Coordinates of C-alpha atoms and ligand atoms in Angstrom, one line a residue:
M1 CA -16.9 -22.6 -10.0
A2 CA -14.9 -25.8 -10.3
T3 CA -11.2 -25.8 -10.0
S4 CA -8.6 -28.3 -10.8
P5 CA -8.0 -31.0 -8.2
S6 CA -4.3 -30.6 -8.4
K7 CA -4.6 -27.1 -6.9
K8 CA -6.6 -28.3 -4.0
I9 CA -4.9 -28.4 -0.7
N10 CA -5.9 -30.7 2.1
P11 CA -7.4 -28.6 4.9
S12 CA -7.4 -31.6 7.2
T13 CA -3.7 -31.0 7.7
R14 CA -4.8 -28.0 9.9
S15 CA -5.7 -29.5 13.3
S16 CA -9.0 -28.3 14.7
S17 CA -9.8 -26.7 18.0
L18 CA -7.2 -27.0 20.6
R19 CA -6.6 -25.1 23.8
V20 CA -3.6 -22.8 24.5
D21 CA -3.4 -21.2 28.0
G22 CA -7.1 -22.0 28.5
E23 CA -8.2 -19.8 25.5
R24 CA -10.2 -21.3 22.7
I25 CA -8.5 -21.6 19.4
R26 CA -10.7 -21.5 16.3
T27 CA -8.8 -23.0 13.4
I28 CA -9.4 -21.3 10.1
K29 CA -9.6 -23.7 7.2
K30 CA -11.0 -21.5 4.4
I31 CA -10.7 -17.8 3.8
L32 CA -12.7 -15.6 1.4
I33 CA -10.6 -12.7 0.1
A34 CA -12.9 -9.7 -0.3
N35 CA -10.6 -7.9 -2.7
R36 CA -8.9 -8.1 -6.1
G37 CA -5.6 -7.4 -7.7
E38 CA -2.1 -7.8 -6.1
I39 CA -3.4 -7.8 -2.5
A40 CA -5.8 -10.6 -3.1
V41 CA -3.1 -12.7 -4.7
R42 CA -0.6 -11.9 -1.9
I43 CA -3.1 -13.0 0.8
M44 CA -3.9 -16.2 -1.1
R45 CA -0.2 -17.0 -1.2
T46 CA 0.0 -17.0 2.6
C47 CA -3.2 -19.1 2.8
R48 CA -1.5 -21.6 0.6
D49 CA 1.6 -21.6 2.8
L50 CA -0.6 -22.4 5.8
G51 CA -2.8 -25.0 4.1
I52 CA -5.8 -22.8 4.1
E53 CA -8.3 -23.0 1.2
T54 CA -9.0 -19.8 -0.6
V55 CA -12.2 -18.3 -2.1
A56 CA -12.1 -15.4 -4.6
I57 CA -14.9 -13.0 -5.4
Y58 CA -14.9 -11.2 -8.7
S59 CA -16.9 -8.7 -10.7
E60 CA -17.9 -9.3 -14.3
A61 CA -14.8 -7.2 -15.4
D62 CA -12.5 -9.6 -13.4
R63 CA -13.6 -13.0 -14.8
A64 CA -10.1 -13.7 -16.1
A65 CA -8.2 -11.8 -13.4
L66 CA -5.2 -13.3 -11.7
H67 CA -6.8 -13.5 -8.2
V68 CA -9.6 -15.6 -9.7
Q69 CA -7.1 -18.0 -11.2
V70 CA -5.0 -18.4 -8.1
A71 CA -8.0 -19.1 -5.8
D72 CA -9.3 -22.6 -5.1
E73 CA -12.8 -21.4 -5.7
A74 CA -14.3 -18.2 -7.1
H75 CA -17.7 -16.5 -7.0
C76 CA -19.0 -13.8 -9.3
I77 CA -20.6 -11.0 -7.2
G78 CA -21.9 -8.6 -9.8
P79 CA -21.2 -6.0 -12.5
A80 CA -17.9 -4.2 -13.0
P81 CA -18.4 -1.0 -10.9
S82 CA -17.2 -1.7 -7.4
V83 CA -20.4 0.0 -5.9
E84 CA -22.3 -2.9 -7.5
S85 CA -19.8 -5.7 -6.5
Y86 CA -16.7 -5.4 -4.3
L87 CA -18.5 -2.8 -2.1
I88 CA -21.6 -4.8 -1.3
P89 CA -21.4 -6.6 2.1
E90 CA -24.4 -8.8 1.5
K91 CA -23.1 -10.2 -1.7
I92 CA -19.7 -11.0 -0.1
I93 CA -21.2 -12.6 3.0
D94 CA -23.5 -14.6 0.8
A95 CA -20.5 -15.9 -1.2
A96 CA -18.7 -16.7 2.1
K97 CA -21.7 -18.7 3.4
K98 CA -22.1 -20.6 0.1
S99 CA -18.5 -21.6 0.0
G100 CA -18.3 -22.4 3.7
A101 CA -15.5 -20.0 4.4
D102 CA -14.8 -19.5 8.1
A103 CA -13.1 -16.1 7.7
I104 CA -13.0 -13.1 5.4
H105 CA -9.9 -11.1 4.6
P106 CA -10.8 -7.6 3.4
G107 CA -7.4 -6.5 2.1
Y108 CA -7.0 -2.7 1.9
G109 CA -9.5 -0.2 0.4
F110 CA -13.0 -1.4 -0.4
L111 CA -14.7 -2.6 2.8
S112 CA -11.5 -3.0 4.9
E113 CA -12.3 -0.1 7.2
K114 CA -16.1 -0.2 7.3
S115 CA -17.2 -1.1 10.8
A116 CA -20.6 -2.2 9.4
F117 CA -18.9 -4.9 7.3
S118 CA -16.8 -6.2 10.2
K119 CA -20.1 -6.3 12.3
A120 CA -22.0 -8.0 9.5
C121 CA -19.3 -10.7 9.3
A122 CA -19.5 -11.3 13.1
D123 CA -23.3 -11.5 12.9
A124 CA -23.0 -14.1 10.2
G125 CA -20.6 -16.2 12.4
I126 CA -17.7 -15.4 10.0
I127 CA -14.3 -14.2 11.4
F128 CA -13.3 -10.8 10.1
L129 CA -9.6 -10.6 9.6
G130 CA -9.2 -7.2 11.3
P131 CA -10.0 -5.4 14.5
K132 CA -13.4 -5.3 16.3
P133 CA -16.1 -3.1 14.7
E134 CA -16.0 -0.7 17.7
T135 CA -12.2 -0.1 17.1
I136 CA -12.7 0.6 13.4
E137 CA -15.5 3.0 14.3
A138 CA -13.5 4.7 17.0
M139 CA -10.5 5.3 14.7
G140 CA -12.8 6.3 11.8
S141 CA -13.6 9.5 13.6
K142 CA -10.4 11.6 13.4
I143 CA -11.4 13.7 16.4
G144 CA -12.2 10.5 18.3
A145 CA -8.7 9.3 17.5
R146 CA -7.3 12.6 18.7
K147 CA -9.1 12.1 22.1
I148 CA -7.7 8.6 22.3
A149 CA -4.2 9.8 21.6
E150 CA -4.5 12.5 24.2
A151 CA -5.6 10.1 26.9
A152 CA -2.7 7.8 26.0
K153 CA -0.3 10.7 26.2
V154 CA 0.8 10.3 22.6
P155 CA 2.0 13.6 21.1
M156 CA -0.2 15.2 18.4
V157 CA -0.4 18.4 16.4
P158 CA -2.0 21.3 18.3
G159 CA -5.6 21.7 17.3
T160 CA -9.2 20.8 18.3
K161 CA -10.8 17.6 19.5
E162 CA -14.4 18.8 18.9
P163 CA -16.1 19.7 15.6
L164 CA -15.9 23.4 14.7
K165 CA -19.1 25.3 15.4
D166 CA -18.7 28.4 13.2
A167 CA -16.2 30.7 11.5
A168 CA -15.7 32.9 14.6
E169 CA -14.7 29.9 16.7
A170 CA -12.3 28.7 13.9
K171 CA -10.7 32.1 13.6
G172 CA -10.2 32.2 17.4
I173 CA -8.5 28.8 17.5
A174 CA -6.4 29.5 14.5
K175 CA -5.2 32.8 16.0
K176 CA -4.2 30.9 19.2
I177 CA -2.3 28.1 17.6
G178 CA -0.9 30.2 14.7
Y179 CA -1.3 30.1 10.9
P180 CA -1.0 28.2 8.7
V181 CA -3.6 25.7 9.8
F182 CA -5.3 22.7 8.2
L183 CA -9.1 22.3 8.1
K184 CA -9.8 18.5 8.1
A185 CA -12.9 16.4 7.9
V186 CA -13.9 14.6 11.0
S187 CA -14.7 11.5 8.9
G188 CA -11.8 12.1 6.5
G189 CA -8.4 10.4 6.4
G190 CA -5.6 9.7 3.9
G191 CA -5.4 13.4 3.1
K192 CA -8.9 13.6 1.6
G193 CA -10.8 16.8 2.2
M194 CA -7.9 18.7 3.8
R195 CA -7.6 22.4 3.3
L196 CA -4.6 24.6 4.1
V197 CA -5.6 28.1 5.5
E198 CA -2.7 30.5 5.5
K199 CA -4.4 33.6 6.9
E200 CA -7.5 34.8 8.7
A201 CA -8.9 36.5 5.6
D202 CA -9.2 33.0 3.9
M203 CA -10.9 31.3 6.7
E204 CA -14.5 31.8 5.8
A205 CA -14.2 30.7 2.2
S206 CA -12.1 27.7 3.2
L207 CA -14.6 26.6 5.8
T208 CA -17.4 26.7 3.3
R209 CA -15.5 24.7 0.7
A210 CA -14.0 22.2 3.1
A211 CA -17.4 21.5 4.6
S212 CA -19.1 21.0 1.3
E213 CA -16.2 18.7 0.1
A214 CA -16.5 16.7 3.4
K215 CA -20.3 16.4 2.9
K216 CA -19.8 15.1 -0.6
S217 CA -17.1 12.6 0.2
F218 CA -18.1 11.4 3.6
N219 CA -21.7 12.5 4.0
D220 CA -20.5 14.3 7.2
D221 CA -19.7 18.0 7.0
R222 CA -18.1 18.3 10.4
L223 CA -14.6 19.8 10.4
Y224 CA -11.8 20.2 12.9
I225 CA -8.6 22.3 12.9
E226 CA -4.9 21.5 13.2
K227 CA -1.8 23.6 13.1
A228 CA 0.0 22.9 9.8
I229 CA 3.4 21.2 10.1
L230 CA 5.5 22.5 7.2
N231 CA 7.5 20.2 5.0
P232 CA 6.8 17.2 7.2
R233 CA 7.9 13.7 6.8
H234 CA 5.4 10.9 6.8
V235 CA 6.4 8.0 9.1
E236 CA 4.2 5.2 10.2
V237 CA 4.6 2.5 12.8
Q238 CA 3.4 -1.1 12.3
I239 CA 1.8 -2.7 15.4
A240 CA 0.2 -6.0 16.1
F241 CA -1.9 -7.2 19.0
D242 CA -3.1 -10.7 19.8
Q243 CA -6.5 -11.4 21.5
Q244 CA -4.7 -11.9 24.8
G245 CA -3.6 -8.2 24.8
N246 CA 0.0 -8.8 23.9
G247 CA 1.3 -5.9 21.8
L248 CA 4.2 -5.7 19.5
H249 CA 5.6 -3.1 17.1
L250 CA 7.3 -4.0 13.8
F251 CA 9.3 -0.7 13.5
E252 CA 8.4 2.0 11.1
R253 CA 8.0 2.8 7.4
E254 CA 9.0 6.0 5.6
C255 CA 6.2 7.1 3.2
S256 CA 7.3 10.7 2.3
L257 CA 7.6 10.1 -1.5
Q258 CA 4.0 10.7 -2.5
R259 CA 1.9 12.6 -5.1
R260 CA -1.6 13.8 -4.3
H261 CA -1.7 11.5 -1.3
Q262 CA -0.9 8.5 -3.4
K263 CA 2.3 7.0 -2.1
V264 CA 4.9 6.2 -4.8
I265 CA 7.9 4.8 -2.9
E266 CA 8.1 3.6 0.7
E267 CA 10.9 2.2 2.7
A268 CA 11.8 0.7 6.0
P269 CA 13.3 1.7 8.3
S270 CA 13.0 5.5 8.0
P271 CA 16.3 7.1 7.0
F272 CA 15.5 10.2 9.0
I273 CA 14.9 9.1 12.5
S274 CA 17.4 8.3 15.2
A275 CA 17.3 5.2 17.4
N276 CA 16.0 7.3 20.2
T277 CA 13.1 8.8 18.2
R278 CA 12.3 5.3 16.9
K279 CA 12.1 4.0 20.5
K280 CA 9.8 6.9 21.6
M281 CA 7.6 6.6 18.5
T282 CA 7.1 2.8 18.6
E283 CA 6.4 2.9 22.3
A284 CA 3.8 5.7 21.7
A285 CA 2.2 3.6 19.0
V286 CA 1.9 0.5 21.1
R287 CA 0.6 2.5 24.1
L288 CA -2.1 4.1 21.9
A289 CA -3.2 0.8 20.4
A290 CA -3.2 -0.9 23.8
S291 CA -5.4 1.8 25.2
V292 CA -8.2 0.9 22.8
G293 CA -7.8 -2.9 23.3
Y294 CA -6.7 -3.2 19.7
T295 CA -6.5 -6.7 18.1
G296 CA -4.9 -7.6 14.8
V297 CA -2.3 -5.6 12.8
G298 CA -2.6 -1.9 12.4
T299 CA -0.6 1.3 11.5
L300 CA -0.2 4.6 13.3
E301 CA 0.6 7.5 11.0
F302 CA 2.8 10.3 12.3
L303 CA 4.2 13.5 10.9
V304 CA 7.8 14.1 11.8
D305 CA 9.3 17.6 11.6
K306 CA 12.9 18.5 10.8
D307 CA 13.8 18.3 14.5
E308 CA 12.4 14.8 14.7
N309 CA 9.4 15.9 16.8
F310 CA 6.6 13.5 15.9
Y311 CA 2.9 14.0 16.0
F312 CA 0.2 11.3 15.8
L313 CA -2.1 11.8 12.8
E314 CA -4.4 8.9 12.4
M315 CA -4.6 5.1 12.7
N316 CA -5.2 2.7 9.9
T317 CA -7.0 -0.5 11.0
R318 CA -6.1 -2.6 8.0
L319 CA -3.2 -4.3 6.3
Q320 CA -1.5 -1.6 4.3
V321 CA -0.3 -1.5 0.7
E322 CA 3.3 -1.0 1.8
H323 CA 3.4 -3.8 4.4
P324 CA 6.0 -5.8 2.4
V325 CA 8.9 -3.5 3.4
T326 CA 8.2 -4.3 7.0
E327 CA 8.1 -8.0 6.2
L328 CA 11.5 -7.9 4.5
I329 CA 13.2 -6.1 7.4
T330 CA 11.6 -8.3 10.1
G331 CA 11.3 -11.6 8.3
L332 CA 7.7 -11.9 9.4
D333 CA 4.6 -12.6 7.3
L334 CA 1.9 -10.0 8.3
V335 CA -1.0 -12.0 6.8
K336 CA 0.1 -15.1 8.7
L337 CA 0.2 -12.9 11.9
Q338 CA -3.4 -11.7 11.1
I339 CA -4.6 -15.2 10.7
E340 CA -3.0 -16.5 13.9
I341 CA -4.4 -13.5 15.9
A342 CA -7.9 -14.2 14.5
E343 CA -7.6 -17.8 15.4
G344 CA -7.0 -16.7 19.0
K345 CA -3.4 -17.9 19.2
P346 CA -1.2 -15.9 21.6
F347 CA 2.0 -14.5 20.1
S348 CA 4.9 -16.9 20.3
L349 CA 7.2 -13.9 19.8
K350 CA 8.3 -11.3 22.3
Q351 CA 9.3 -7.8 21.3
S352 CA 13.0 -8.6 21.8
D353 CA 12.6 -11.5 19.2
I354 CA 11.7 -8.9 16.5
I355 CA 14.9 -7.8 15.0
M356 CA 15.3 -5.2 12.2
R357 CA 17.7 -6.5 9.6
G358 CA 18.9 -4.5 6.6
H359 CA 16.7 -2.1 4.5
A360 CA 13.8 -2.5 2.2
V361 CA 12.3 -0.3 -0.6
E362 CA 9.0 -0.6 -2.4
C363 CA 7.9 1.0 -5.7
R364 CA 4.3 1.1 -6.7
L365 CA 3.7 0.3 -10.4
Y366 CA 0.7 2.1 -11.7
A367 CA -1.0 1.9 -15.1
E368 CA -1.0 5.6 -15.5
D369 CA 0.9 8.2 -17.6
P370 CA 3.4 10.4 -15.7
E371 CA 3.8 12.6 -18.8
N372 CA 0.0 13.2 -19.0
N373 CA -0.7 14.2 -15.4
F374 CA -0.8 10.6 -14.3
F375 CA -3.9 9.9 -16.3
P376 CA -5.0 6.3 -15.8
S377 CA -4.0 4.2 -18.8
P378 CA -5.9 0.9 -18.8
G379 CA -5.3 -1.7 -21.5
R380 CA -4.0 -5.2 -22.3
I381 CA -0.5 -6.3 -21.0
E382 CA 1.0 -7.1 -24.3
W383 CA 4.3 -8.2 -22.9
M384 CA 6.0 -8.2 -19.5
T385 CA 9.5 -9.0 -18.2
I386 CA 9.5 -9.3 -14.5
P387 CA 12.7 -8.7 -12.5
E388 CA 14.2 -11.5 -10.6
G389 CA 17.4 -12.3 -8.6
P390 CA 18.9 -11.6 -5.2
G391 CA 16.7 -9.4 -2.9
V392 CA 13.9 -8.9 -5.3
R393 CA 10.1 -9.4 -4.6
N394 CA 7.4 -8.7 -7.1
D395 CA 3.8 -8.7 -5.7
S396 CA 1.6 -8.4 -8.8
G397 CA -2.0 -8.9 -9.6
V398 CA -1.6 -9.3 -13.4
Y399 CA -0.1 -11.6 -16.0
E400 CA 1.0 -11.3 -19.6
G401 CA -2.1 -11.0 -21.7
A402 CA -4.3 -9.7 -18.9
M403 CA -6.6 -6.8 -19.2
I404 CA -6.3 -3.9 -16.8
P405 CA -9.9 -2.7 -16.2
I406 CA -10.8 1.0 -16.0
Y407 CA -13.0 0.5 -13.0
Y408 CA -10.5 0.1 -10.2
D409 CA -7.3 1.4 -8.7
P410 CA -4.5 1.5 -11.4
L411 CA -2.0 -0.2 -9.0
I412 CA -0.9 -3.3 -10.9
A413 CA 2.2 -4.5 -9.0
K414 CA 4.6 -3.6 -6.2
L415 CA 8.3 -4.1 -6.6
I416 CA 10.2 -4.6 -3.4
T417 CA 13.9 -5.0 -2.8
W418 CA 15.9 -5.8 0.2
G419 CA 19.6 -4.9 0.9
E420 CA 22.1 -5.0 3.7
N421 CA 21.7 -1.2 4.0
R422 CA 19.8 1.6 2.3
R423 CA 22.3 2.1 -0.4
H424 CA 22.3 -1.7 -1.3
A425 CA 18.5 -1.8 -1.3
F426 CA 18.3 1.1 -3.7
Q427 CA 21.0 -0.3 -5.9
R428 CA 19.0 -3.5 -6.2
M429 CA 15.9 -1.4 -6.9
Q430 CA 17.7 0.4 -9.7
R431 CA 18.7 -2.9 -11.2
A432 CA 15.3 -4.4 -10.8
L433 CA 13.5 -1.4 -12.4
R434 CA 15.9 -1.6 -15.4
E435 CA 14.8 -5.2 -15.9
Y436 CA 11.1 -4.5 -15.5
E437 CA 9.3 -4.1 -18.8
I438 CA 5.5 -3.8 -19.3
G439 CA 4.2 -3.1 -22.8
G440 CA 0.7 -2.3 -24.1
F441 CA -0.2 0.8 -22.1
K442 CA 1.4 3.7 -20.3
N443 CA 2.9 3.0 -16.9
N444 CA 5.1 4.7 -14.4
I445 CA 8.2 2.5 -14.6
P446 CA 10.4 5.2 -16.4
F447 CA 9.3 7.7 -13.6
L448 CA 10.2 5.2 -10.9
R449 CA 13.6 4.7 -12.5
T450 CA 14.2 8.5 -12.5
L451 CA 13.2 8.6 -8.8
V452 CA 15.4 5.8 -7.5
E453 CA 18.4 7.3 -9.4
N454 CA 17.8 10.8 -8.2
P455 CA 20.7 12.1 -5.9
D456 CA 18.3 13.7 -3.4
V457 CA 16.3 10.5 -3.1
L458 CA 19.5 8.5 -2.7
S459 CA 20.8 10.8 0.0
G460 CA 17.5 10.8 1.8
K461 CA 16.6 14.4 1.2
M462 CA 13.0 13.8 0.1
Y463 CA 9.9 15.1 1.9
T464 CA 6.2 15.0 1.3
H465 CA 6.2 17.7 -1.4
F466 CA 9.3 16.5 -3.1
I467 CA 7.6 15.3 -6.3
D468 CA 5.4 18.4 -6.6
D469 CA 8.5 20.6 -6.1
H470 CA 10.4 18.8 -8.9
P471 CA 8.4 18.7 -12.1
E472 CA 11.5 17.8 -14.1
L473 CA 11.2 14.3 -12.6
L474 CA 8.2 13.7 -14.7
K475 CA 10.1 14.2 -18.0
R476 CA 11.2 11.1 -19.8
R477 CA 15.0 10.8 -19.8
P478 CA 17.0 9.6 -22.8
V479 CA 18.3 6.2 -21.9
D480 CA 21.5 4.7 -23.2
L481 CA 20.5 1.6 -25.1
P482 CA 23.3 -0.9 -24.3
K483 CA 22.5 -1.0 -20.6
E484 CA 18.8 -1.6 -21.2
I485 CA 19.1 -4.1 -23.9
I486 CA 20.4 -6.8 -21.6
F487 CA 16.8 -7.4 -20.6
G488 CA 15.2 -5.6 -23.5
V489 CA 16.2 -8.5 -25.7
A490 CA 13.5 -10.7 -24.2
A491 CA 10.8 -8.2 -24.5
Y492 CA 11.7 -7.4 -28.1
D493 CA 11.7 -11.1 -28.9
R494 CA 8.1 -11.5 -27.6
T495 CA 6.6 -8.6 -29.5
K496 CA 8.2 -9.4 -32.8
R497 CA 7.3 -13.1 -33.2
P498 CA 8.7 -15.5 -34.4
V499 CA 10.8 -16.1 -31.4
A500 CA 14.2 -16.5 -33.0
A501 CA 15.5 -13.6 -35.0
P502 CA 15.6 -14.8 -38.6
V503 CA 18.9 -13.2 -39.4
S504 CA 21.4 -15.1 -41.5
G505 CA 20.7 -18.4 -39.8
V506 CA 21.1 -17.1 -36.3
A507 CA 18.7 -19.2 -34.3
T508 CA 19.3 -18.0 -30.8
V509 CA 18.6 -14.5 -29.4
G510 CA 21.3 -13.1 -27.2
R511 CA 23.8 -10.3 -26.8
E512 CA 25.9 -11.7 -29.7
T513 CA 23.2 -10.9 -32.1
M514 CA 23.0 -7.2 -31.1
S515 CA 25.0 -5.8 -33.9
Q516 CA 22.7 -7.4 -36.4
W517 CA 19.7 -6.2 -34.5
K518 CA 21.0 -2.7 -34.6
A519 CA 21.3 -3.1 -38.4
Q520 CA 17.6 -3.8 -38.5
G521 CA 16.8 -0.5 -36.8
L522 CA 16.2 -2.0 -33.4
R523 CA 17.3 1.2 -31.7
D524 CA 14.2 3.0 -33.2
T525 CA 11.9 0.2 -32.1
L526 CA 13.2 0.1 -28.5
G527 CA 13.6 3.8 -28.4
Q528 CA 9.8 4.2 -28.2
R529 CA 9.7 2.3 -25.0
F530 CA 12.6 3.8 -23.1
Ligands
MV4_601 C1 -1.0 17.2 8.0 C2 0.1 17.8 7.4 C3 0.7 18.9 8.0 N1 0.1 19.4 9.1 N2 -1.5 17.8 9.1 C4 -1.8 13.9 4.7 C5 -2.3 12.5 4.9 C6 -3.2 12.6 6.0 N3 -3.2 11.4 6.8 C7 -2.8 13.8 6.7 N4 -1.8 14.5 5.9 C8 -1.2 15.6 6.3 N5 -1.7 16.2 7.5 C9 -1.0 18.8 9.7 N6 -1.5 19.3 10.8 C10 0.6 17.2 6.2 C11 0.0 16.1 5.7 C12 0.5 15.6 4.5 C13 0.3 16.1 3.3 C14 -0.4 17.3 3.1 C15 -0.5 17.9 1.9 C16 0.0 17.3 0.8 C17 0.7 16.1 0.9 C18 0.9 15.5 2.2 C19 1.6 14.4 2.3 C20 1.8 13.8 3.5 C21 1.2 14.4 4.7

């Protein structure tokens, strides 16, 4: 696919092979991004910053998608369903070879944590922007990860490190560690296929159901058992390792506001943990990653109880959705780090150079209807007003006029704000969400506004089941019009062409015209959207 020459960057500005400390540096000049949506666009932005050419892949449903338009070059890899396109390693490696890309960035989801894909890239002589296949494989088995954590003396939830043999064994272990317990799939992760067992009488039925779910989801029916931590907080540590074995942590993220294992709001740092807990947790994370010879960026998930005891859960060997909050408090670009690590460059930073400054919050914008059980709501973006101003970052994969396909994750954008402290970051998030307008389909912006204005959220009282425990958060609130209209004007203007309101010779649209607008019944029109 041809692209305009004006977009082309000159890759010759990136010097080729040089030696640092006797290690070979392989300069990356062209990266294929094996993903779509906001993360593909975000990765391409860093590539452009670094003078690296970008290659997009796209399915037939994504011909006009933003990531295709942003890339220097794009290749169609098949029909809309991801099992026929974004999930097929051969098609992606073929596109990489055709385009002459030296590296592939998998983003998150799709093939990002498939060791076979990482291996296939290596076999094709293409750099995979992620850890070695053996590391992905080792962390893919949750009992394998528990054995690694134990060897590295990282605290974890009491439970088993071998697959369960039968119900009698499961009952014996559960009795010893105490109910309630969780049955989890050995090949699971991200909360999929977990089952809470509250008492011995439920064990047999739970085992049968959990095993059949695990078989269906992961083609592996092996289960293990863990003591259940009640009302935990979900805190994760960002780490990075270069190929020389230097390890760093980039502090932690708080991810407790979630619904059905889908995170809704994340922030950094965690408002719950003390400096002492932070030190112990980040040291444990670096120790665990070092013990497996980790390379690249990665995340260690922990559960934290009310007494700030922390327990290792699992490791994610990819760039995560919520990485921008870490970028905003550290000033680092995690994609740039990934690229430099893959090139074989040793870190130029020491741990003491990484300083946490201020606070960051991220809201995930989904094309789904909070008032209808978060049912996905695809469609066309009829209009969109994007927040701007101090401390605001919008990572989006869409544009006004774009179609949201039904085939993929309904995440359309991430809104991230930075502030000098938590309160300031949330104030900016409240402001930015009031500016944000997306029309044409149902989305969760009103729900996000409710959340970031909630007193319990603002005082840091949330926990993993907070949203489930507060169904009233899902109800749309009446909103007072005058506050909203400051930015609502622009949106109204674009839906009701012509641009200028044809009211008694008034040619400009602004706050002065509001009373006339009201006379035209504007309140009713806007009322449908707030
Ligand atoms: C747990 C747990 C409590 N105790 N394990 C969810 C994500 C996945 N990585 C593991 N998860 C959990 N594992 C033990 N032993 C609580 C969670 C958990 C959770 C569980 C049910 C519903 C929502 C949850 C949100 C975050 C964490």
